[in-house]
Amino acid sequence: MTITQELSAFAAGLRLEALPPEVVARTRALVLDLVGNIVRARRDAESTPALLAAVKALGLDHGSSRVFADSATYSPAGAALINATLGHSLDFDDTHAVAVVHPGAPVIPAALAAGEMVGASGGEVLTAIVAGYEVALRLALALPAGAHYDRGFHPSATCGAFGAAAAAGRVFGLDTAGMASALGIALSQCAGSLQFLANGAWTKRFQVGWAGMAGLTAATLAREGFKGAADAIEGKHGFLRAYAPEPQPERVLQDIGTIWELMNTGVKPYPSCRWGHAGIDAALALRAEHALKAEEIEDVTLGLSRAGMLLVGEPADRKADPQNIVDGQFSGPFVIATALSTGQMGWDSYALLQDTGIKGLMRRVRCENDPEIEAEFPANMSGKLTVRARGETFVRKVIVPKGEPENFLTESELRSKFSGLADAVLGADAAGQLAEAIGSLDRLNDVSPLLRHPQEAA
């Protein structure tokens, strides 16, 4: 069997009863985390009105599929596009450090939309989500992601389309051939450019949303007998050879079904690019430990890997002067200055983008490629913060930032993050009921009521 066929056989053949209990529990946690993002972004993401207007203009608002925190109904493709875009709109969704992928945003909405289409059980949808995570993450690991980034691709979108196709295909019950066809169709739709960094464009969130819809589309076409390209993964013009200069195809199937890459996925405690999180952890720790005040700080150095510099450190003049939320999410100086000044870095922190105190401290924050931190890449999204204040130098190196699998959020912290996002939109009672329903996802007879849970339209 080819790599594509073996990967397809794995995704098509996965069963809930074969999943370790810890994988089932972690999957529920990742769904809860993403849904919190969707709910808050439905109301607060600045790109949402334009997205919804475009969906309506395209006629994707006709159907019975649902979007969280929205009383309207949509076509399955429209719901997948919206939920997946919203899931990534706050840049607060899950991250696999080594793969450099946000797998949940494209995969979970595709599985849910497919589940609504066929009245699937929660257990079937949960199993499909696991299949989707494994496909997306293993493809990113085989590129590998760093080389993919160097070519200007956004792996959450490119690999996410394949993961979404696998998830939807698993919900539909595609056999190995059908799943391989779905991946072959996804190959024609996988796209995502890092050019959003040039102007804080909303394309980062859109292309992840498009991956969710593309995967659902690919699986639906395959279900109806549409033929996809063979050898989509390893072929001469397949994904790995076309999207990276020196792929490692053998990495796709390595320890598959034994090592679950889903378990290596972290959850963000801060709504910004993951490359800045180790620095935020360090800033909060140094601020608390030494009672640092912003006005006492002379200068700050954030040490990053080269990959981290690409996203949050360069170009230095632009990163020191973010003009919008996307700029702020990808500005090492902004997130560090905010953490040091306020003792937190939350969604509401973006209201401080034009704060004179924050802007002044940002100008004293410098990002650099640090050899110690480079040595941790790609295993960890590490960072080192050096703060000079009061005539002293304070240094904190964080190898594994909060939220990574080895330093995962507790159940209480996960629920608190969800409440912090969803309560303001749904109300505490409805948000709590939604969280409880997600907590029993694998025991639901039909996944559709999960999305129809009582909600307030934004």
CSV table of C-alpha atoms in Angstrom, one decimal:
chain,number,residue,atom,x,y,z
A,1,MET,CA,0.0,0.0,0.0
A,2,THR,CA,1.1,3.6,-0.7
A,3,ILE,CA,1.4,6.2,2.1
A,4,THR,CA,-1.9,7.7,1.0
A,5,GLN,CA,-3.6,4.3,1.1
A,6,GLU,CA,-2.3,3.4,4.5
A,7,LEU,CA,-3.2,6.8,5.9
A,8,SER,CA,-6.6,6.5,4.4
A,9,ALA,CA,-7.1,3.0,5.9
A,10,PHE,CA,-6.1,4.3,9.3
A,11,ALA,CA,-8.6,7.2,9.1
A,12,ALA,CA,-11.4,5.1,7.7
A,13,GLY,CA,-10.9,2.3,10.1
A,14,LEU,CA,-10.5,4.2,13.4
A,15,ARG,CA,-13.0,3.2,16.1
A,16,LEU,CA,-14.0,4.8,19.3
A,17,GLU,CA,-13.4,1.7,21.3
A,18,ALA,CA,-9.8,1.5,20.0
A,19,LEU,CA,-9.0,5.0,21.4
A,20,PRO,CA,-7.2,5.2,24.7
A,21,PRO,CA,-9.3,6.9,27.5
A,22,GLU,CA,-6.8,9.7,27.7
A,23,VAL,CA,-7.2,10.4,24.0
A,24,VAL,CA,-11.0,10.6,24.4
A,25,ALA,CA,-10.7,12.9,27.4
A,26,ARG,CA,-8.2,15.2,25.7
A,27,THR,CA,-10.3,15.4,22.5
A,28,ARG,CA,-13.3,16.6,24.6
A,29,ALA,CA,-11.0,19.2,26.1
A,30,LEU,CA,-9.8,20.4,22.7
A,31,VAL,CA,-13.4,20.6,21.5
A,32,LEU,CA,-14.3,22.7,24.5
A,33,ASP,CA,-11.4,25.0,23.9
A,34,LEU,CA,-12.2,25.6,20.2
A,35,VAL,CA,-15.9,26.1,20.9
A,36,GLY,CA,-15.1,28.9,23.4
A,37,ASN,CA,-13.1,30.6,20.7
A,38,ILE,CA,-15.9,30.3,18.2
A,39,VAL,CA,-18.5,31.7,20.6
A,40,ARG,CA,-16.5,34.8,21.5
A,41,ALA,CA,-15.3,35.4,17.9
A,42,ARG,CA,-18.9,35.2,16.6
A,43,ARG,CA,-19.5,38.4,18.6
A,44,ASP,CA,-16.2,40.2,18.9
A,45,ALA,CA,-13.8,39.3,16.0
A,46,GLU,CA,-13.6,42.4,13.8
A,47,SER,CA,-13.7,40.2,10.6
A,48,THR,CA,-17.0,38.4,11.5
A,49,PRO,CA,-19.5,40.9,10.0
A,50,ALA,CA,-17.8,40.8,6.6
A,51,LEU,CA,-17.5,37.0,6.8
A,52,LEU,CA,-21.2,36.6,7.5
A,53,ALA,CA,-22.2,39.0,4.8
A,54,ALA,CA,-20.1,37.2,2.2
A,55,VAL,CA,-21.6,33.8,3.3
A,56,LYS,CA,-25.1,35.3,2.8
A,57,ALA,CA,-24.1,36.8,-0.6
A,58,LEU,CA,-22.9,33.4,-1.7
A,59,GLY,CA,-26.1,31.7,-0.7
A,60,LEU,CA,-24.4,29.6,1.9
A,61,ASP,CA,-27.0,30.7,4.5
A,62,HIS,CA,-29.7,28.3,3.2
A,63,GLY,CA,-29.8,25.0,5.1
A,64,SER,CA,-30.2,23.5,8.6
A,65,SER,CA,-26.6,23.5,9.8
A,66,ARG,CA,-25.6,25.6,12.8
A,67,VAL,CA,-22.9,28.0,13.9
A,68,PHE,CA,-22.2,28.3,17.6
A,69,ALA,CA,-23.7,31.5,19.3
A,70,ASP,CA,-25.8,32.1,16.2
A,71,SER,CA,-29.6,31.7,15.9
A,72,ALA,CA,-29.4,31.5,12.1
A,73,THR,CA,-29.0,28.3,10.0
A,74,TYR,CA,-26.6,27.7,7.1
A,75,SER,CA,-25.7,25.2,4.5
A,76,PRO,CA,-23.2,22.6,5.8
A,77,ALA,CA,-20.4,24.2,3.8
A,78,GLY,CA,-21.4,27.6,5.1
A,79,ALA,CA,-21.4,26.4,8.7
A,80,ALA,CA,-18.0,24.7,8.4
A,81,LEU,CA,-16.5,27.8,6.8
A,82,ILE,CA,-17.9,30.1,9.6
A,83,ASN,CA,-17.2,27.9,12.6
A,84,ALA,CA,-13.6,27.1,11.3
A,85,THR,CA,-12.9,30.8,10.6
A,86,LEU,CA,-14.3,31.9,13.9
A,87,GLY,CA,-12.3,29.2,15.7
A,88,HIS,CA,-9.1,30.7,14.5
A,89,SER,CA,-10.1,34.4,14.5
A,90,LEU,CA,-8.9,35.2,18.0
A,91,ASP,CA,-5.6,33.2,17.5
A,92,PHE,CA,-6.5,31.6,20.8
A,93,ASP,CA,-6.9,28.0,19.5
A,94,ASP,CA,-4.8,24.9,20.0
A,95,THR,CA,-1.3,24.5,18.7
A,96,HIS,CA,1.0,21.5,18.0
A,97,ALA,CA,4.5,23.0,18.6
A,98,VAL,CA,6.6,20.7,16.4
A,99,ALA,CA,4.1,20.6,13.5
A,100,VAL,CA,3.4,24.3,14.0
A,101,VAL,CA,-0.2,23.7,13.2
A,102,HIS,CA,-3.5,24.8,14.8
A,103,PRO,CA,-5.4,21.5,14.1
A,104,GLY,CA,-8.7,22.1,15.9
A,105,ALA,CA,-10.0,25.0,13.9
A,106,PRO,CA,-10.3,23.2,10.5
A,107,VAL,CA,-10.9,19.7,11.8
A,108,ILE,CA,-13.6,20.1,14.5
A,109,PRO,CA,-16.0,22.2,12.5
A,110,ALA,CA,-15.7,19.9,9.5
A,111,ALA,CA,-16.5,16.9,11.7
A,112,LEU,CA,-19.5,18.7,13.3
A,113,ALA,CA,-20.9,19.8,10.0
A,114,ALA,CA,-20.6,16.3,8.6
A,115,GLY,CA,-22.2,15.0,11.7
A,116,GLU,CA,-25.2,17.3,11.3
A,117,MET,CA,-25.5,16.1,7.7
A,118,VAL,CA,-25.9,12.5,8.6
A,119,GLY,CA,-27.2,12.6,12.2
A,120,ALA,CA,-24.0,11.1,13.5
A,121,SER,CA,-23.5,10.2,17.2
A,122,GLY,CA,-21.1,12.2,19.3
A,123,GLY,CA,-18.9,9.1,19.5
A,124,GLU,CA,-18.6,9.0,15.7
A,125,VAL,CA,-17.8,12.7,15.6
A,126,LEU,CA,-15.2,12.4,18.3
A,127,THR,CA,-13.5,9.5,16.6
A,128,ALA,CA,-13.5,11.5,13.3
A,129,ILE,CA,-11.9,14.5,15.1
A,130,VAL,CA,-9.1,12.2,16.3
A,131,ALA,CA,-8.6,10.9,12.7
A,132,GLY,CA,-8.5,14.5,11.4
A,133,TYR,CA,-5.9,15.6,13.9
A,134,GLU,CA,-3.7,12.7,13.2
A,135,VAL,CA,-3.8,13.3,9.4
A,136,ALA,CA,-3.2,17.0,9.6
A,137,LEU,CA,-0.4,16.8,12.1
A,138,ARG,CA,1.5,13.9,10.6
A,139,LEU,CA,1.5,15.6,7.2
A,140,ALA,CA,2.9,18.8,8.8
A,141,LEU,CA,5.6,16.7,10.6
A,142,ALA,CA,6.6,15.1,7.3
A,143,LEU,CA,7.1,18.4,5.4
A,144,PRO,CA,8.6,19.4,7.9
A,145,ALA,CA,6.8,22.6,9.0
A,146,GLY,CA,9.9,24.8,9.1
A,147,ALA,CA,10.7,24.2,5.4
A,148,HIS,CA,7.0,24.7,4.6
A,149,TYR,CA,7.1,28.1,6.4
A,150,ASP,CA,10.2,29.1,4.5
A,151,ARG,CA,8.2,28.7,1.3
A,152,GLY,CA,5.6,31.1,2.7
A,153,PHE,CA,2.9,28.5,3.4
A,154,HIS,CA,0.6,28.4,6.4
A,155,PRO,CA,0.5,24.7,7.5
A,156,SER,CA,-2.7,25.1,9.6
A,157,ALA,CA,-4.5,25.9,6.3
A,158,THR,CA,-2.6,23.5,4.0
A,159,CYS,CA,-2.4,20.5,6.2
A,160,GLY,CA,-5.7,21.5,7.8
A,161,ALA,CA,-7.6,20.8,4.6
A,162,PHE,CA,-6.5,17.2,4.6
A,163,GLY,CA,-7.3,16.8,8.3
A,164,ALA,CA,-10.8,18.2,7.7
A,165,ALA,CA,-11.3,15.9,4.8
A,166,ALA,CA,-10.3,12.9,6.9
A,167,ALA,CA,-12.6,13.9,9.7
A,168,ALA,CA,-15.6,14.5,7.5
A,169,GLY,CA,-14.8,11.3,5.6
A,170,ARG,CA,-14.7,9.3,8.8
A,171,VAL,CA,-18.1,10.7,9.8
A,172,PHE,CA,-19.5,9.7,6.4
A,173,GLY,CA,-18.2,6.2,6.8
A,174,LEU,CA,-15.9,6.3,3.7
A,175,ASP,CA,-13.9,3.2,3.1
A,176,THR,CA,-10.2,3.2,2.4
A,177,ALA,CA,-10.7,4.0,-1.3
A,178,GLY,CA,-13.2,6.7,-0.6
A,179,MET,CA,-11.0,8.3,2.0
A,180,ALA,CA,-8.0,8.2,-0.4
A,181,SER,CA,-10.2,9.9,-3.0
A,182,ALA,CA,-11.2,12.6,-0.4
A,183,LEU,CA,-7.6,13.3,0.3
A,184,GLY,CA,-6.9,13.5,-3.5
A,185,ILE,CA,-9.7,16.1,-3.8
A,186,ALA,CA,-8.4,18.0,-0.8
A,187,LEU,CA,-5.0,18.2,-2.6
A,188,SER,CA,-6.6,20.5,-5.2
A,189,GLN,CA,-7.8,22.8,-2.4
A,190,CYS,CA,-5.0,23.1,0.1
A,191,ALA,CA,-3.7,26.7,0.3
A,192,GLY,CA,-2.6,29.2,2.8
A,193,SER,CA,0.0,32.0,2.6
A,194,LEU,CA,1.9,33.8,5.3
A,195,GLN,CA,1.5,37.1,3.4
A,196,PHE,CA,-1.1,38.1,6.0
A,197,LEU,CA,1.9,39.3,8.0
A,198,ALA,CA,2.4,42.2,5.6
A,199,ASN,CA,-0.6,44.1,6.7
A,200,GLY,CA,-2.5,42.3,9.5
A,201,ALA,CA,-4.9,40.8,7.0
A,202,TRP,CA,-7.8,38.6,8.0
A,203,THR,CA,-6.7,36.0,5.5
A,204,LYS,CA,-4.9,34.0,8.2
A,205,ARG,CA,-8.3,33.1,9.9
A,206,PHE,CA,-10.1,32.8,6.5
A,207,GLN,CA,-7.7,30.3,5.0
A,208,VAL,CA,-8.0,28.1,8.1
A,209,GLY,CA,-11.8,28.4,7.7
A,210,TRP,CA,-11.6,27.6,4.0
A,211,ALA,CA,-9.6,24.5,4.9
A,212,GLY,CA,-12.5,23.3,7.1
A,213,MET,CA,-15.0,23.9,4.3
A,214,ALA,CA,-12.6,22.4,1.7
A,215,GLY,CA,-12.2,19.2,3.7
A,216,LEU,CA,-16.0,18.9,4.1
A,217,THR,CA,-16.4,19.5,0.4
A,218,ALA,CA,-13.7,16.9,-0.5
A,219,ALA,CA,-15.3,14.3,1.6
A,220,THR,CA,-18.8,15.0,0.3
A,221,LEU,CA,-17.6,14.7,-3.3
A,222,ALA,CA,-15.9,11.4,-2.5
A,223,ARG,CA,-19.0,10.2,-0.8
A,224,GLU,CA,-20.9,10.8,-4.0
A,225,GLY,CA,-18.4,8.9,-6.1
A,226,PHE,CA,-16.3,11.8,-7.4
A,227,LYS,CA,-12.8,10.6,-8.2
A,228,GLY,CA,-9.8,12.3,-6.5
A,229,ALA,CA,-6.1,12.2,-7.5
A,230,ALA,CA,-4.2,9.0,-6.5
A,231,ASP,CA,-1.1,9.2,-4.3
A,232,ALA,CA,-2.1,12.6,-3.1
A,233,ILE,CA,0.5,12.6,-0.3
A,234,GLU,CA,3.6,11.1,-1.8
A,235,GLY,CA,3.0,11.4,-5.6
A,236,LYS,CA,5.3,13.2,-8.1
A,237,HIS,CA,3.0,16.2,-7.9
A,238,GLY,CA,1.6,15.3,-4.5
A,239,PHE,CA,1.4,17.4,-1.4
A,240,LEU,CA,4.8,16.6,0.2
A,241,ARG,CA,6.9,17.1,-3.0
A,242,ALA,CA,5.0,20.2,-4.1
A,243,TYR,CA,5.0,22.1,-0.8
A,244,ALA,CA,8.4,21.4,0.7
A,245,PRO,CA,11.9,20.9,-0.8
A,246,GLU,CA,13.0,17.9,1.3
A,247,PRO,CA,10.0,16.1,2.8
A,248,GLN,CA,10.2,13.1,5.1
A,249,PRO,CA,7.4,10.9,3.8
A,250,GLU,CA,8.2,8.1,6.2
A,251,ARG,CA,7.2,10.4,9.1
A,252,VAL,CA,3.5,10.3,8.0
A,253,LEU,CA,3.0,6.7,9.2
A,254,GLN,CA,5.6,6.6,12.0
A,255,ASP,CA,4.0,4.9,15.1
A,256,ILE,CA,0.5,5.7,13.7
A,257,GLY,CA,-2.1,4.3,16.1
A,258,THR,CA,0.5,4.0,18.8
A,259,ILE,CA,1.7,7.5,19.3
A,260,TRP,CA,-1.2,10.0,19.1
A,261,GLU,CA,-0.1,13.4,17.9
A,262,LEU,CA,-3.4,14.8,19.2
A,263,MET,CA,-1.9,14.3,22.7
A,264,ASN,CA,1.0,16.5,21.7
A,265,THR,CA,-1.3,19.4,21.0
A,266,GLY,CA,-1.2,22.3,23.4
A,267,VAL,CA,-3.9,24.8,24.4
A,268,LYS,CA,-3.1,28.6,24.5
A,269,PRO,CA,-3.5,30.5,27.7
A,270,TYR,CA,-3.0,33.8,25.8
A,271,PRO,CA,-4.8,35.0,22.6
A,272,SER,CA,-1.7,35.6,20.5
A,273,CYS,CA,0.9,33.8,18.3
A,274,ARG,CA,2.2,30.9,20.2
A,275,TRP,CA,5.8,32.0,19.6
A,276,GLY,CA,5.4,34.8,22.1
A,277,HIS,CA,3.9,32.6,24.9
A,278,ALA,CA,7.2,31.6,26.5
A,279,GLY,CA,8.1,35.2,26.7
A,280,ILE,CA,4.8,36.1,28.2
A,281,ASP,CA,5.2,33.4,30.9
A,282,ALA,CA,8.6,34.8,31.7
A,283,ALA,CA,7.3,38.4,31.8
A,284,LEU,CA,4.5,37.5,34.2
A,285,ALA,CA,6.9,35.5,36.4
A,286,LEU,CA,9.6,38.2,36.5
A,287,ARG,CA,7.0,40.9,37.2
A,288,ALA,CA,5.5,39.0,40.1
A,289,GLU,CA,8.8,37.8,41.5
A,290,HIS,CA,10.5,41.2,41.5
A,291,ALA,CA,7.5,43.6,41.7
A,292,LEU,CA,8.6,45.2,38.4
A,293,LYS,CA,7.0,48.4,37.3
A,294,ALA,CA,6.9,49.5,33.7
A,295,GLU,CA,8.4,52.9,34.4
A,296,GLU,CA,11.4,51.2,36.0
A,297,ILE,CA,12.3,49.0,33.0
A,298,GLU,CA,15.2,50.3,30.9
A,299,ASP,CA,15.2,47.7,28.2
A,300,VAL,CA,13.9,44.1,27.4
A,301,THR,CA,15.3,41.4,25.1
A,302,LEU,CA,13.1,38.5,24.0
A,303,GLY,CA,15.2,35.6,22.8
A,304,LEU,CA,13.5,33.5,20.1
A,305,SER,CA,14.2,30.8,17.6
A,306,ARG,CA,14.5,31.8,13.9
A,307,ALA,CA,11.0,30.5,13.3
A,308,GLY,CA,9.7,32.6,16.2
A,309,MET,CA,11.6,35.7,14.9
A,310,LEU,CA,9.8,35.2,11.5
A,311,LEU,CA,6.4,35.6,13.1
A,312,VAL,CA,6.7,37.8,16.2
A,313,GLY,CA,10.2,39.5,15.9
A,314,GLU,CA,10.7,40.8,12.4
A,315,PRO,CA,10.7,43.4,10.9
A,316,ALA,CA,11.6,45.1,14.1
A,317,ASP,CA,10.1,48.5,13.3
A,318,ARG,CA,6.7,47.0,12.4
A,319,LYS,CA,6.6,44.7,15.4
A,320,ALA,CA,7.2,47.7,17.7
A,321,ASP,CA,4.3,49.6,16.2
A,322,PRO,CA,1.3,47.3,15.8
A,323,GLN,CA,-1.7,49.0,14.2
A,324,ASN,CA,-4.4,46.4,14.6
A,325,ILE,CA,-5.3,43.2,16.5
A,326,VAL,CA,-3.6,40.9,14.0
A,327,ASP,CA,-0.5,43.0,14.2
A,328,GLY,CA,-0.6,42.9,18.0
A,329,GLN,CA,-1.1,39.1,18.0
A,330,PHE,CA,2.1,38.8,16.0
A,331,SER,CA,4.1,41.4,17.9
A,332,GLY,CA,6.6,40.2,20.5
A,333,PRO,CA,7.1,43.7,21.8
A,334,PHE,CA,3.4,44.3,22.3
A,335,VAL,CA,2.6,41.0,24.2
A,336,ILE,CA,5.7,41.4,26.3
A,337,ALA,CA,5.1,45.1,27.1
A,338,THR,CA,1.5,44.3,27.9
A,339,ALA,CA,2.4,41.4,30.2
A,340,LEU,CA,5.0,43.4,32.0
A,341,SER,CA,2.8,46.5,32.4
A,342,THR,CA,-0.5,44.9,33.3
A,343,GLY,CA,0.3,41.4,34.7
A,344,GLN,CA,-1.9,39.8,32.1
A,345,MET,CA,-2.3,39.1,28.4
A,346,GLY,CA,-6.0,38.4,27.5
A,347,TRP,CA,-8.4,39.2,24.7
A,348,ASP,CA,-9.3,42.5,26.2
A,349,SER,CA,-5.6,43.5,26.2
A,350,TYR,CA,-5.9,44.5,22.6
A,351,ALA,CA,-7.8,47.6,23.7
A,352,LEU,CA,-4.3,48.8,24.8
A,353,LEU,CA,-2.8,48.8,21.3
A,354,GLN,CA,-2.7,52.6,21.3
A,355,ASP,CA,-2.0,53.1,25.0
A,356,THR,CA,0.9,55.5,25.4
A,357,GLY,CA,2.5,53.6,28.3
A,358,ILE,CA,2.4,50.3,26.4
A,359,LYS,CA,3.7,52.0,23.2
A,360,GLY,CA,6.5,53.5,25.2
A,361,LEU,CA,7.6,50.2,26.7
A,362,MET,CA,7.3,48.5,23.3
A,363,ARG,CA,10.0,50.7,22.0
A,364,ARG,CA,12.3,49.3,24.7
A,365,VAL,CA,11.6,45.7,23.8
A,366,ARG,CA,14.0,44.0,21.3
A,367,CYS,CA,13.6,40.6,19.8
A,368,GLU,CA,16.7,38.5,18.8
A,369,ASN,CA,17.6,35.0,17.6
A,370,ASP,CA,19.0,33.4,20.7
A,371,PRO,CA,21.3,30.3,20.3
A,372,GLU,CA,20.0,28.7,23.5
A,373,ILE,CA,16.4,29.0,22.3
A,374,GLU,CA,17.3,28.0,18.7
A,375,ALA,CA,18.6,24.7,20.1
A,376,GLU,CA,15.2,23.9,21.5
A,377,PHE,CA,13.5,24.2,18.1
A,378,PRO,CA,11.5,22.4,16.8
A,379,ALA,CA,10.8,20.4,19.9
A,380,ASN,CA,9.7,23.4,21.9
A,381,MET,CA,8.4,26.9,21.3
A,382,SER,CA,10.8,28.3,23.9
A,383,GLY,CA,11.8,31.8,24.8
A,384,LYS,CA,14.2,33.8,27.0
A,385,LEU,CA,13.4,37.1,28.5
A,386,THR,CA,16.1,39.5,29.8
A,387,VAL,CA,14.9,42.6,31.6
A,388,ARG,CA,17.1,45.4,32.8
A,389,ALA,CA,15.5,47.5,35.6
A,390,ARG,CA,16.6,49.4,38.7
A,391,GLY,CA,20.2,48.9,37.7
A,392,GLU,CA,19.8,45.1,37.8
A,393,THR,CA,19.3,42.4,35.1
A,394,PHE,CA,16.6,39.8,35.4
A,395,VAL,CA,16.6,36.7,33.2
A,396,ARG,CA,14.0,34.0,32.8
A,397,LYS,CA,14.1,31.2,30.3
A,398,VAL,CA,11.0,29.2,29.6
A,399,ILE,CA,11.5,25.9,27.7
A,400,VAL,CA,7.9,24.6,27.8
A,401,PRO,CA,5.3,27.4,27.9
A,402,LYS,CA,2.1,27.0,29.8
A,403,GLY,CA,-0.5,25.0,27.9
A,404,GLU,CA,1.9,22.6,26.2
A,405,PRO,CA,1.2,18.9,26.7
A,406,GLU,CA,3.9,18.6,29.3
A,407,ASN,CA,2.5,21.7,31.0
A,408,PHE,CA,-1.1,21.4,30.1
A,409,LEU,CA,-4.0,23.4,31.5
A,410,THR,CA,-5.9,21.8,34.3
A,411,GLU,CA,-9.5,21.0,33.9
A,412,SER,CA,-10.3,24.0,36.0
A,413,GLU,CA,-8.1,26.2,33.9
A,414,LEU,CA,-9.7,25.0,30.7
A,415,ARG,CA,-13.2,25.6,32.1
A,416,SER,CA,-12.1,29.0,33.3
A,417,LYS,CA,-10.8,29.9,29.8
A,418,PHE,CA,-14.0,28.7,28.2
A,419,SER,CA,-16.1,30.7,30.7
A,420,GLY,CA,-14.0,33.8,30.1
A,421,LEU,CA,-14.8,33.6,26.4
A,422,ALA,CA,-18.3,32.2,26.3
A,423,ASP,CA,-20.1,33.7,29.3
A,424,ALA,CA,-20.0,37.2,27.9
A,425,VAL,CA,-21.8,36.1,24.8
A,426,LEU,CA,-24.2,33.3,26.0
A,427,GLY,CA,-24.6,34.1,29.6
A,428,ALA,CA,-23.1,32.0,32.4
A,429,ASP,CA,-25.9,29.5,32.6
A,430,ALA,CA,-26.1,28.7,28.8
A,431,ALA,CA,-22.4,28.6,28.6
A,432,GLY,CA,-22.2,26.2,31.5
A,433,GLN,CA,-24.8,23.9,29.8
A,434,LEU,CA,-22.8,24.0,26.6
A,435,ALA,CA,-19.6,23.1,28.4
A,436,GLU,CA,-21.4,20.2,30.1
A,437,ALA,CA,-22.7,18.9,26.8
A,438,ILE,CA,-19.3,19.0,25.2
A,439,GLY,CA,-18.0,17.1,28.3
A,440,SER,CA,-20.3,14.2,27.3
A,441,LEU,CA,-19.6,14.4,23.6
A,442,ASP,CA,-18.7,10.8,23.1
A,443,ARG,CA,-22.0,9.7,24.8
A,444,LEU,CA,-24.4,11.8,22.7
A,445,ASN,CA,-26.7,9.8,20.5
A,446,ASP,CA,-26.9,12.6,18.0
A,447,VAL,CA,-24.4,15.5,17.7
A,448,SER,CA,-26.9,17.9,16.2
A,449,PRO,CA,-28.4,19.1,19.5
A,450,LEU,CA,-24.9,20.1,20.6
A,451,LEU,CA,-24.9,22.9,18.0
A,452,ARG,CA,-28.5,23.8,18.7
A,453,HIS,CA,-27.9,24.3,22.4
A,454,PRO,CA,-29.8,27.4,23.6
A,455,GLN,CA,-27.8,30.4,22.6
A,456,GLU,CA,-28.2,34.1,22.1
A,457,ALA,CA,-27.6,35.5,18.7
A,458,ALA,CA,-24.9,38.1,18.8
